[in-house]
Amino acid sequence: MHNLGQTRSSQKHNHLLLTPDTFVRTPLPGMKACLGVVHAGLAGGARFTEYTAEFQSGGELGPTNAQRFLYVLEGQLRLEVDGRQNDLGVRAYAYLPEGASHRVVAAKASRAAIIEKTYQPLAPFESPRAILSSEDAISSEPLDGDTALEVKHLLPDTMQFDFAVNSMVYQPGAALSMVEMHVMEHGLLMLEGGGIYRLGDSWYPVTAGDFIWMAPWCPQWFGAIGKVPAKYLIYKDWNRHPLGPARPSDEPAPAPQSKTAKNPPKKGRR
Ligand code: UGY
Ligand code: MN
């Protein structure tokens, strides 16, 4: 069904909406019997990668040099890490620190949301350790006291972590209390229900299965519409200074450039 070229998918300078009718599956290095639908990445301006991995039974994820967060959407995954095997069912998730050697193999046909981000260390904190848990084990908190809008923080709120992944559940009619504009970027996967998302200067109907990337400071607002709650999984970079990584303390600061430098910058160079 080609819909005569119509789709709700949209790409703007500060956001991207991807609806399942436009998903393109692609193998990523090291994957076996598995394909990825890449939703966000460096090529589109994001500083992290998010993709949905679609596994056949026995399929396997490739390796990564970055931190990896995975959330099981469907089926069952077997995660080998630190010499132990763990079965992850629907709504189970894992955080794997950079360099953690691990294998992810599907026990049956499965789908998982995968987020990968290069770790930005922060002295004097140690790098985080692996976490295996389930969303069902996390208690929810009302957002700004609104009991119709509940948030689950899937990663600990400590400065060790340079990103957060939360699930948010909106009762029908519930909405964000403000249009948010913030330095953090977002990767958002709609899991259940739907509503209206304001992104930049556009308002979109969104539903389960859609993906949204929001650039830093992208104006954002959501209101849930329908007879069932709307739920999404949302990533944001977190806990780091906007200037980026600090210079290592044993490295001297570069000398200020003299105005009479022998090789002044060429005019018009940007
Ligand atoms: O955590 C957040 O910034 C979240 N409230 N944003 C959002 O739902 N668009
Ligand atoms: Mn936000």
PDB file of C-alpha atoms and ligand atoms in Angstrom:
ATOM      1  CA  MET A   1       0.000   0.000   0.000  1.00  0.00           C
ATOM      2  CA  HIS A   2       1.819   3.117  -1.173  1.00  0.00           C
ATOM      3  CA  ASN A   3      -0.713   5.730   0.029  1.00  0.00           C
ATOM      4  CA  LEU A   4       0.083   7.892  -3.005  1.00  0.00           C
ATOM      5  CA  GLY A   5       3.220   9.249  -1.310  1.00  0.00           C
ATOM      6  CA  GLN A   6       1.451  10.310   1.912  1.00  0.00           C
ATOM      7  CA  THR A   7       2.973   9.667   5.336  1.00  0.00           C
ATOM      8  CA  ARG A   8       2.947  11.213   8.827  1.00  0.00           C
ATOM      9  CA  SER A   9       6.762  10.909   8.876  1.00  0.00           C
ATOM     10  CA  SER A  10       8.464  14.282   8.815  1.00  0.00           C
ATOM     11  CA  GLN A  11      12.010  15.615   9.034  1.00  0.00           C
ATOM     12  CA  LYS A  12      12.647  19.179  10.180  1.00  0.00           C
ATOM     13  CA  HIS A  13      15.838  20.888  11.296  1.00  0.00           C
ATOM     14  CA  ASN A  14      15.100  20.303  15.002  1.00  0.00           C
ATOM     15  CA  HIS A  15      13.048  17.107  15.005  1.00  0.00           C
ATOM     16  CA  LEU A  16      12.271  13.891  13.187  1.00  0.00           C
ATOM     17  CA  LEU A  17       9.067  11.862  13.271  1.00  0.00           C
ATOM     18  CA  LEU A  18       9.348   8.348  11.848  1.00  0.00           C
ATOM     19  CA  THR A  19       6.210   6.267  11.439  1.00  0.00           C
ATOM     20  CA  PRO A  20       6.400   2.483  10.825  1.00  0.00           C
ATOM     21  CA  ASP A  21       5.234   2.771   7.174  1.00  0.00           C
ATOM     22  CA  THR A  22       8.573   4.490   6.406  1.00  0.00           C
ATOM     23  CA  PHE A  23      10.869   2.141   8.386  1.00  0.00           C
ATOM     24  CA  VAL A  24      13.743   0.686   6.368  1.00  0.00           C
ATOM     25  CA  ARG A  25      15.495  -2.384   7.748  1.00  0.00           C
ATOM     26  CA  THR A  26      19.268  -2.686   7.494  1.00  0.00           C
ATOM     27  CA  PRO A  27      21.937  -5.063   8.814  1.00  0.00           C
ATOM     28  CA  LEU A  28      24.389  -3.469  11.261  1.00  0.00           C
ATOM     29  CA  PRO A  29      27.943  -4.831  11.681  1.00  0.00           C
ATOM     30  CA  GLY A  30      28.055  -8.115  13.591  1.00  0.00           C
ATOM     31  CA  MET A  31      24.305  -8.766  13.527  1.00  0.00           C
ATOM     32  CA  LYS A  32      23.246 -12.339  12.771  1.00  0.00           C
ATOM     33  CA  ALA A  33      19.660 -13.154  11.740  1.00  0.00           C
ATOM     34  CA  CYS A  34      18.799  -9.653  12.911  1.00  0.00           C
ATOM     35  CA  LEU A  35      18.068  -6.302  11.240  1.00  0.00           C
ATOM     36  CA  GLY A  36      18.008  -2.779  12.601  1.00  0.00           C
ATOM     37  CA  VAL A  37      15.636   0.098  11.924  1.00  0.00           C
ATOM     38  CA  VAL A  38      17.898   3.057  12.681  1.00  0.00           C
ATOM     39  CA  HIS A  39      15.837   5.903  14.125  1.00  0.00           C
ATOM     40  CA  ALA A  40      18.476   8.383  15.284  1.00  0.00           C
ATOM     41  CA  GLY A  41      22.202   8.734  14.774  1.00  0.00           C
ATOM     42  CA  LEU A  42      25.125  11.001  13.986  1.00  0.00           C
ATOM     43  CA  ALA A  43      24.078  11.241  10.328  1.00  0.00           C
ATOM     44  CA  GLY A  44      20.902  13.089  11.377  1.00  0.00           C
ATOM     45  CA  GLY A  45      22.482  15.353  14.001  1.00  0.00           C
ATOM     46  CA  ALA A  46      21.914  13.178  17.098  1.00  0.00           C
ATOM     47  CA  ARG A  47      24.775  12.536  19.518  1.00  0.00           C
ATOM     48  CA  PHE A  48      23.539   9.015  20.255  1.00  0.00           C
ATOM     49  CA  THR A  49      22.149   6.135  18.243  1.00  0.00           C
ATOM     50  CA  GLU A  50      18.744   4.554  18.695  1.00  0.00           C
ATOM     51  CA  TYR A  51      17.440   1.647  16.641  1.00  0.00           C
ATOM     52  CA  THR A  52      14.911  -1.120  16.856  1.00  0.00           C
ATOM     53  CA  ALA A  53      16.562  -4.520  16.495  1.00  0.00           C
ATOM     54  CA  GLU A  54      14.335  -7.163  14.921  1.00  0.00           C
ATOM     55  CA  PHE A  55      15.617 -10.681  15.678  1.00  0.00           C
ATOM     56  CA  GLN A  56      14.723 -14.006  14.167  1.00  0.00           C
ATOM     57  CA  SER A  57      14.824 -16.860  16.667  1.00  0.00           C
ATOM     58  CA  GLY A  58      18.560 -17.401  17.410  1.00  0.00           C
ATOM     59  CA  GLY A  59      19.437 -13.972  15.979  1.00  0.00           C
ATOM     60  CA  GLU A  60      22.203 -11.949  17.560  1.00  0.00           C
ATOM     61  CA  LEU A  61      23.215  -8.307  18.028  1.00  0.00           C
ATOM     62  CA  GLY A  62      26.641  -7.079  16.919  1.00  0.00           C
ATOM     63  CA  PRO A  63      29.207  -5.543  19.296  1.00  0.00           C
ATOM     64  CA  THR A  64      29.436  -1.860  20.239  1.00  0.00           C
ATOM     65  CA  ASN A  65      32.239   0.400  21.487  1.00  0.00           C
ATOM     66  CA  ALA A  66      29.705   2.580  23.293  1.00  0.00           C
ATOM     67  CA  GLN A  67      27.419   2.222  26.285  1.00  0.00           C
ATOM     68  CA  ARG A  68      24.376   0.178  25.343  1.00  0.00           C
ATOM     69  CA  PHE A  69      20.848   0.269  26.758  1.00  0.00           C
ATOM     70  CA  LEU A  70      18.346  -2.306  25.572  1.00  0.00           C
ATOM     71  CA  TYR A  71      14.631  -2.631  26.296  1.00  0.00           C
ATOM     72  CA  VAL A  72      12.687  -5.704  25.188  1.00  0.00           C
ATOM     73  CA  LEU A  73       9.591  -4.801  23.173  1.00  0.00           C
ATOM     74  CA  GLU A  74       8.553  -8.308  22.117  1.00  0.00           C
ATOM     75  CA  GLY A  75       9.789 -11.898  22.554  1.00  0.00           C
ATOM     76  CA  GLN A  76      12.689 -12.950  24.758  1.00  0.00           C
ATOM     77  CA  LEU A  77      16.409 -12.187  24.696  1.00  0.00           C
ATOM     78  CA  ARG A  78      19.280 -14.038  26.339  1.00  0.00           C
ATOM     79  CA  LEU A  79      21.974 -11.684  27.590  1.00  0.00           C
ATOM     80  CA  GLU A  80      25.404 -13.061  28.496  1.00  0.00           C
ATOM     81  CA  VAL A  81      27.419 -10.628  30.599  1.00  0.00           C
ATOM     82  CA  ASP A  82      30.069 -11.135  33.311  1.00  0.00           C
ATOM     83  CA  GLY A  83      29.975 -14.893  32.588  1.00  0.00           C
ATOM     84  CA  ARG A  84      26.267 -15.177  33.439  1.00  0.00           C
ATOM     85  CA  GLN A  85      23.200 -15.850  31.264  1.00  0.00           C
ATOM     86  CA  ASN A  86      20.077 -13.805  31.862  1.00  0.00           C
ATOM     87  CA  ASP A  87      16.669 -14.130  30.221  1.00  0.00           C
ATOM     88  CA  LEU A  88      15.016 -10.836  29.412  1.00  0.00           C
ATOM     89  CA  GLY A  89      11.287 -10.864  28.671  1.00  0.00           C
ATOM     90  CA  VAL A  90       9.018  -8.029  27.543  1.00  0.00           C
ATOM     91  CA  ARG A  91       9.671  -4.775  29.484  1.00  0.00           C
ATOM     92  CA  ALA A  92      12.982  -6.101  30.824  1.00  0.00           C
ATOM     93  CA  TYR A  93      15.971  -3.883  30.154  1.00  0.00           C
ATOM     94  CA  ALA A  94      19.746  -3.845  30.468  1.00  0.00           C
ATOM     95  CA  TYR A  95      22.380  -1.138  30.767  1.00  0.00           C
ATOM     96  CA  LEU A  96      25.832  -2.219  29.609  1.00  0.00           C
ATOM     97  CA  PRO A  97      28.763   0.128  30.300  1.00  0.00           C
ATOM     98  CA  GLU A  98      31.317   0.911  27.623  1.00  0.00           C
ATOM     99  CA  GLY A  99      33.678  -2.030  27.145  1.00  0.00           C
ATOM    100  CA  ALA A 100      31.425  -4.613  28.890  1.00  0.00           C
ATOM    101  CA  SER A 101      31.856  -7.747  26.823  1.00  0.00           C
ATOM    102  CA  HIS A 102      28.443  -9.265  26.280  1.00  0.00           C
ATOM    103  CA  ARG A 103      26.253 -11.223  23.831  1.00  0.00           C
ATOM    104  CA  VAL A 104      22.589 -10.671  23.060  1.00  0.00           C
ATOM    105  CA  VAL A 105      20.876 -13.678  21.447  1.00  0.00           C
ATOM    106  CA  ALA A 106      17.138 -14.040  20.777  1.00  0.00           C
ATOM    107  CA  ALA A 107      15.473 -17.074  22.396  1.00  0.00           C
ATOM    108  CA  LYS A 108      12.592 -16.575  19.918  1.00  0.00           C
ATOM    109  CA  ALA A 109      11.553 -13.960  17.358  1.00  0.00           C
ATOM    110  CA  SER A 110      11.974 -10.692  19.268  1.00  0.00           C
ATOM    111  CA  ARG A 111      12.193  -6.919  19.015  1.00  0.00           C
ATOM    112  CA  ALA A 112      14.176  -4.566  21.236  1.00  0.00           C
ATOM    113  CA  ALA A 113      14.840  -0.827  21.418  1.00  0.00           C
ATOM    114  CA  ILE A 114      18.600  -0.231  21.515  1.00  0.00           C
ATOM    115  CA  ILE A 115      20.266   3.018  22.570  1.00  0.00           C
ATOM    116  CA  GLU A 116      24.029   3.504  22.260  1.00  0.00           C
ATOM    117  CA  LYS A 117      26.060   6.485  23.440  1.00  0.00           C
ATOM    118  CA  THR A 118      29.769   7.156  23.824  1.00  0.00           C
ATOM    119  CA  TYR A 119      30.429   7.567  27.548  1.00  0.00           C
ATOM    120  CA  GLN A 120      31.467  10.956  28.850  1.00  0.00           C
ATOM    121  CA  PRO A 121      33.377  10.254  32.092  1.00  0.00           C
ATOM    122  CA  LEU A 122      33.100  12.710  34.969  1.00  0.00           C
ATOM    123  CA  ALA A 123      35.761  12.882  37.711  1.00  0.00           C
ATOM    124  CA  PRO A 124      35.719  11.776  40.489  1.00  0.00           C
ATOM    125  CA  PHE A 125      32.916   9.347  39.655  1.00  0.00           C
ATOM    126  CA  GLU A 126      33.589   5.778  38.531  1.00  0.00           C
ATOM    127  CA  SER A 127      31.967   4.456  35.384  1.00  0.00           C
ATOM    128  CA  PRO A 128      28.621   2.773  36.043  1.00  0.00           C
ATOM    129  CA  ARG A 129      28.308  -1.005  36.270  1.00  0.00           C
ATOM    130  CA  ALA A 130      25.931  -3.196  34.273  1.00  0.00           C
ATOM    131  CA  ILE A 131      22.253  -3.118  35.281  1.00  0.00           C
ATOM    132  CA  LEU A 132      19.636  -5.757  34.490  1.00  0.00           C
ATOM    133  CA  SER A 133      16.091  -5.074  35.564  1.00  0.00           C
ATOM    134  CA  SER A 134      12.497  -4.851  34.446  1.00  0.00           C
ATOM    135  CA  GLU A 135      10.243  -1.852  34.118  1.00  0.00           C
ATOM    136  CA  ASP A 136       7.775  -3.848  36.264  1.00  0.00           C
ATOM    137  CA  ALA A 137      10.230  -3.619  39.192  1.00  0.00           C
ATOM    138  CA  ILE A 138      10.464   0.192  39.104  1.00  0.00           C
ATOM    139  CA  SER A 139       7.946   2.341  40.944  1.00  0.00           C
ATOM    140  CA  SER A 140       6.414   5.289  39.154  1.00  0.00           C
ATOM    141  CA  GLU A 141       6.352   8.907  40.275  1.00  0.00           C
ATOM    142  CA  PRO A 142       3.827  11.567  39.275  1.00  0.00           C
ATOM    143  CA  LEU A 143       5.403  14.259  37.072  1.00  0.00           C
ATOM    144  CA  ASP A 144       5.280  17.609  38.911  1.00  0.00           C
ATOM    145  CA  GLY A 145       2.594  16.201  41.211  1.00  0.00           C
ATOM    146  CA  ASP A 146       0.239  15.214  38.342  1.00  0.00           C
ATOM    147  CA  THR A 147      -1.005  11.709  39.157  1.00  0.00           C
ATOM    148  CA  ALA A 148      -2.390  11.369  35.588  1.00  0.00           C
ATOM    149  CA  LEU A 149       1.178  11.502  34.258  1.00  0.00           C
ATOM    150  CA  GLU A 150       3.557   8.961  35.727  1.00  0.00           C
ATOM    151  CA  VAL A 151       7.275   8.545  35.138  1.00  0.00           C
ATOM    152  CA  LYS A 152       9.554   5.565  35.767  1.00  0.00           C
ATOM    153  CA  HIS A 153      13.289   6.279  35.902  1.00  0.00           C
ATOM    154  CA  LEU A 154      14.911   3.140  34.514  1.00  0.00           C
ATOM    155  CA  LEU A 155      18.483   4.230  35.356  1.00  0.00           C
ATOM    156  CA  PRO A 156      19.695   5.516  38.740  1.00  0.00           C
ATOM    157  CA  ASP A 157      19.704   9.295  39.081  1.00  0.00           C
ATOM    158  CA  THR A 158      23.407   9.567  39.936  1.00  0.00           C
ATOM    159  CA  MET A 159      26.108  11.676  38.266  1.00  0.00           C
ATOM    160  CA  GLN A 160      27.874   8.512  37.029  1.00  0.00           C
ATOM    161  CA  PHE A 161      25.272   8.204  34.276  1.00  0.00           C
ATOM    162  CA  ASP A 162      25.489  10.570  31.320  1.00  0.00           C
ATOM    163  CA  PHE A 163      22.040   9.666  30.032  1.00  0.00           C
ATOM    164  CA  ALA A 164      18.603   8.808  31.348  1.00  0.00           C
ATOM    165  CA  VAL A 165      15.906   6.508  29.992  1.00  0.00           C
ATOM    166  CA  ASN A 166      12.412   6.906  31.406  1.00  0.00           C
ATOM    167  CA  SER A 167       8.996   5.536  30.623  1.00  0.00           C
ATOM    168  CA  MET A 168       6.098   7.984  30.793  1.00  0.00           C
ATOM    169  CA  VAL A 169       2.427   7.020  31.020  1.00  0.00           C
ATOM    170  CA  TYR A 170      -0.315   9.598  30.329  1.00  0.00           C
ATOM    171  CA  GLN A 171      -3.916   8.860  31.268  1.00  0.00           C
ATOM    172  CA  PRO A 172      -6.327   9.866  28.455  1.00  0.00           C
ATOM    173  CA  GLY A 173      -6.510  13.670  28.498  1.00  0.00           C
ATOM    174  CA  ALA A 174      -3.277  14.126  30.489  1.00  0.00           C
ATOM    175  CA  ALA A 175      -0.664  16.471  29.042  1.00  0.00           C
ATOM    176  CA  LEU A 176       2.733  18.004  29.770  1.00  0.00           C
ATOM    177  CA  SER A 177       2.048  21.107  31.872  1.00  0.00           C
ATOM    178  CA  MET A 178       4.357  23.285  29.739  1.00  0.00           C
ATOM    179  CA  VAL A 179       6.034  23.464  26.376  1.00  0.00           C
ATOM    180  CA  GLU A 180       9.512  22.216  27.260  1.00  0.00           C
ATOM    181  CA  MET A 181      12.619  23.678  25.634  1.00  0.00           C
ATOM    182  CA  HIS A 182      15.870  22.297  26.998  1.00  0.00           C
ATOM    183  CA  VAL A 183      19.487  21.578  26.165  1.00  0.00           C
ATOM    184  CA  MET A 184      18.976  17.803  26.301  1.00  0.00           C
ATOM    185  CA  GLU A 185      18.041  15.938  23.127  1.00  0.00           C
ATOM    186  CA  HIS A 186      15.476  13.135  23.131  1.00  0.00           C
ATOM    187  CA  GLY A 187      14.897   9.803  21.432  1.00  0.00           C
ATOM    188  CA  LEU A 188      11.274   8.736  21.999  1.00  0.00           C
ATOM    189  CA  LEU A 189       9.511   5.509  21.089  1.00  0.00           C
ATOM    190  CA  MET A 190       5.707   5.464  21.422  1.00  0.00           C
ATOM    191  CA  LEU A 191       4.817   2.163  23.075  1.00  0.00           C
ATOM    192  CA  GLU A 192       1.067   2.392  23.644  1.00  0.00           C
ATOM    193  CA  GLY A 193      -1.877   4.667  22.885  1.00  0.00           C
ATOM    194  CA  GLY A 194      -1.411   8.007  21.187  1.00  0.00           C
ATOM    195  CA  GLY A 195      -2.090  11.706  21.168  1.00  0.00           C
ATOM    196  CA  ILE A 196      -0.783  14.974  19.772  1.00  0.00           C
ATOM    197  CA  TYR A 197       2.919  15.875  19.878  1.00  0.00           C
ATOM    198  CA  ARG A 198       4.006  19.441  19.372  1.00  0.00           C
ATOM    199  CA  LEU A 199       7.533  19.488  17.920  1.00  0.00           C
ATOM    200  CA  GLY A 200       9.015  22.849  16.966  1.00  0.00           C
ATOM    201  CA  ASP A 201       6.182  24.741  15.272  1.00  0.00           C
ATOM    202  CA  SER A 202       4.299  21.622  14.124  1.00  0.00           C
ATOM    203  CA  TRP A 203       1.619  19.488  15.812  1.00  0.00           C
ATOM    204  CA  TYR A 204       1.526  15.786  14.897  1.00  0.00           C
ATOM    205  CA  PRO A 205      -0.909  12.966  15.612  1.00  0.00           C
ATOM    206  CA  VAL A 206       1.256  10.148  17.007  1.00  0.00           C
ATOM    207  CA  THR A 207       0.537   6.542  17.895  1.00  0.00           C
ATOM    208  CA  ALA A 208       2.194   3.355  19.176  1.00  0.00           C
ATOM    209  CA  GLY A 209       5.143   2.343  16.987  1.00  0.00           C
ATOM    210  CA  ASP A 210       6.179   5.917  16.065  1.00  0.00           C
ATOM    211  CA  PHE A 211       9.659   7.248  16.830  1.00  0.00           C
ATOM    212  CA  ILE A 212      10.597  10.878  17.509  1.00  0.00           C
ATOM    213  CA  TRP A 213      14.012  12.537  17.732  1.00  0.00           C
ATOM    214  CA  MET A 214      14.128  16.011  19.293  1.00  0.00           C
ATOM    215  CA  ALA A 215      17.215  18.188  18.916  1.00  0.00           C
ATOM    216  CA  PRO A 216      18.413  20.324  21.857  1.00  0.00           C
ATOM    217  CA  TRP A 217      15.915  23.128  22.611  1.00  0.00           C
ATOM    218  CA  CYS A 218      13.268  21.688  20.263  1.00  0.00           C
ATOM    219  CA  PRO A 219       9.933  23.035  21.609  1.00  0.00           C
ATOM    220  CA  GLN A 220       7.990  19.971  22.780  1.00  0.00           C
ATOM    221  CA  TRP A 221       4.579  19.247  24.275  1.00  0.00           C
ATOM    222  CA  PHE A 222       2.364  16.139  24.376  1.00  0.00           C
ATOM    223  CA  GLY A 223      -1.281  15.542  25.194  1.00  0.00           C
ATOM    224  CA  ALA A 224      -2.772  12.022  25.310  1.00  0.00           C
ATOM    225  CA  ILE A 225      -5.934  11.396  23.301  1.00  0.00           C
ATOM    226  CA  GLY A 226      -8.045   8.248  23.127  1.00  0.00           C
ATOM    227  CA  LYS A 227      -9.590   5.735  25.498  1.00  0.00           C
ATOM    228  CA  VAL A 228      -6.364   4.036  26.617  1.00  0.00           C
ATOM    229  CA  PRO A 229      -3.295   5.557  28.306  1.00  0.00           C
ATOM    230  CA  ALA A 230      -0.435   6.710  26.101  1.00  0.00           C
ATOM    231  CA  LYS A 231       3.004   5.418  26.984  1.00  0.00           C
ATOM    232  CA  TYR A 232       6.476   6.199  25.664  1.00  0.00           C
ATOM    233  CA  LEU A 233      10.096   5.309  26.314  1.00  0.00           C
ATOM    234  CA  ILE A 234      12.269   8.419  26.292  1.00  0.00           C
ATOM    235  CA  TYR A 235      16.059   8.928  26.222  1.00  0.00           C
ATOM    236  CA  LYS A 236      17.848  12.131  27.158  1.00  0.00           C
ATOM    237  CA  ASP A 237      21.494  13.068  27.626  1.00  0.00           C
ATOM    238  CA  TRP A 238      21.912  14.110  31.213  1.00  0.00           C
ATOM    239  CA  ASN A 239      24.234  15.145  34.053  1.00  0.00           C
ATOM    240  CA  ARG A 240      27.028  16.723  31.989  1.00  0.00           C
ATOM    241  CA  HIS A 241      28.145  20.319  31.478  1.00  0.00           C
ATOM    242  CA  PRO A 242      27.048  21.795  28.119  1.00  0.00           C
ATOM    243  CA  LEU A 243      30.683  22.747  27.426  1.00  0.00           C
ATOM    244  CA  GLY A 244      31.479  19.062  27.001  1.00  0.00           C
ATOM    245  CA  PRO A 245      34.266  17.002  28.549  1.00  0.00           C
ATOM    246  CA  ALA A 246      36.685  18.844  30.830  1.00  0.00           C
ATOM    247  CA  ARG A 247      40.386  18.936  29.899  1.00  0.00           C
ATOM    248  CA  PRO A 248      42.325  16.223  31.823  1.00  0.00           C
ATOM    249  CA  SER A 249      43.639  17.904  34.997  1.00  0.00           C
ATOM    250  CA  ASP A 250      47.300  17.075  34.206  1.00  0.00           C
ATOM    251  CA  GLU A 251      47.094  18.704  30.773  1.00  0.00           C
ATOM    252  CA  PRO A 252      48.185  22.394  30.753  1.00  0.00           C
ATOM    253  CA  ALA A 253      45.758  24.931  29.352  1.00  0.00           C
ATOM    254  CA  PRO A 254      46.725  25.998  25.815  1.00  0.00           C
ATOM    255  CA  ALA A 255      48.547  29.375  25.733  1.00  0.00           C
ATOM    256  CA  PRO A 256      46.319  32.237  24.587  1.00  0.00           C
ATOM    257  CA  GLN A 257      46.870  33.197  20.933  1.00  0.00           C
ATOM    258  CA  SER A 258      48.950  36.367  20.512  1.00  0.00           C
ATOM    259  CA  LYS A 259      47.387  39.074  18.344  1.00  0.00           C
ATOM    260  CA  THR A 260      50.728  39.309  16.499  1.00  0.00           C
ATOM    261  CA  ALA A 261      50.902  35.597  15.728  1.00  0.00           C
ATOM    262  CA  LYS A 262      53.054  34.784  12.702  1.00  0.00           C
ATOM    263  CA  ASN A 263      50.273  32.860  10.957  1.00  0.00           C
ATOM    264  CA  PRO A 264      47.115  34.890  11.562  1.00  0.00           C
ATOM    265  CA  PRO A 265      43.885  33.125  10.579  1.00  0.00           C
ATOM    266  CA  LYS A 266      42.974  33.651   6.922  1.00  0.00           C
ATOM    267  CA  LYS A 267      40.209  36.158   6.314  1.00  0.00           C
ATOM    268  CA  GLY A 268      36.807  34.641   5.810  1.00  0.00           C
ATOM    269  CA  ARG A 269      37.821  31.300   7.348  1.00  0.00           C
ATOM    270  CA  ARG A 270      35.016  29.851   9.471  1.00  0.00           C
TER     271      ARG A 270
HETATM  272  O1  UGY B   1      12.265  14.403  30.584  1.00  0.00           O
HETATM  273  C1  UGY B   1      11.784  15.159  29.775  1.00  0.00           C
HETATM  274  O2  UGY B   1      12.400  16.146  29.349  1.00  0.00           O
HETATM  275  C2  UGY B   1      10.360  14.884  29.266  1.00  0.00           C
HETATM  276  N1  UGY B   1       9.409  15.478  30.169  1.00  0.00           N
HETATM  277  N2  UGY B   1      10.183  15.377  27.919  1.00  0.00           N
HETATM  278  C3  UGY B   1       9.133  14.975  27.140  1.00  0.00           C
HETATM  279  O3  UGY B   1       8.304  14.162  27.584  1.00  0.00           O
HETATM  280  N3  UGY B   1       9.080  15.463  25.913  1.00  0.00           N
HETATM  281 MN    MN B   2      11.758  16.913  27.402  1.00  0.00          MN
END
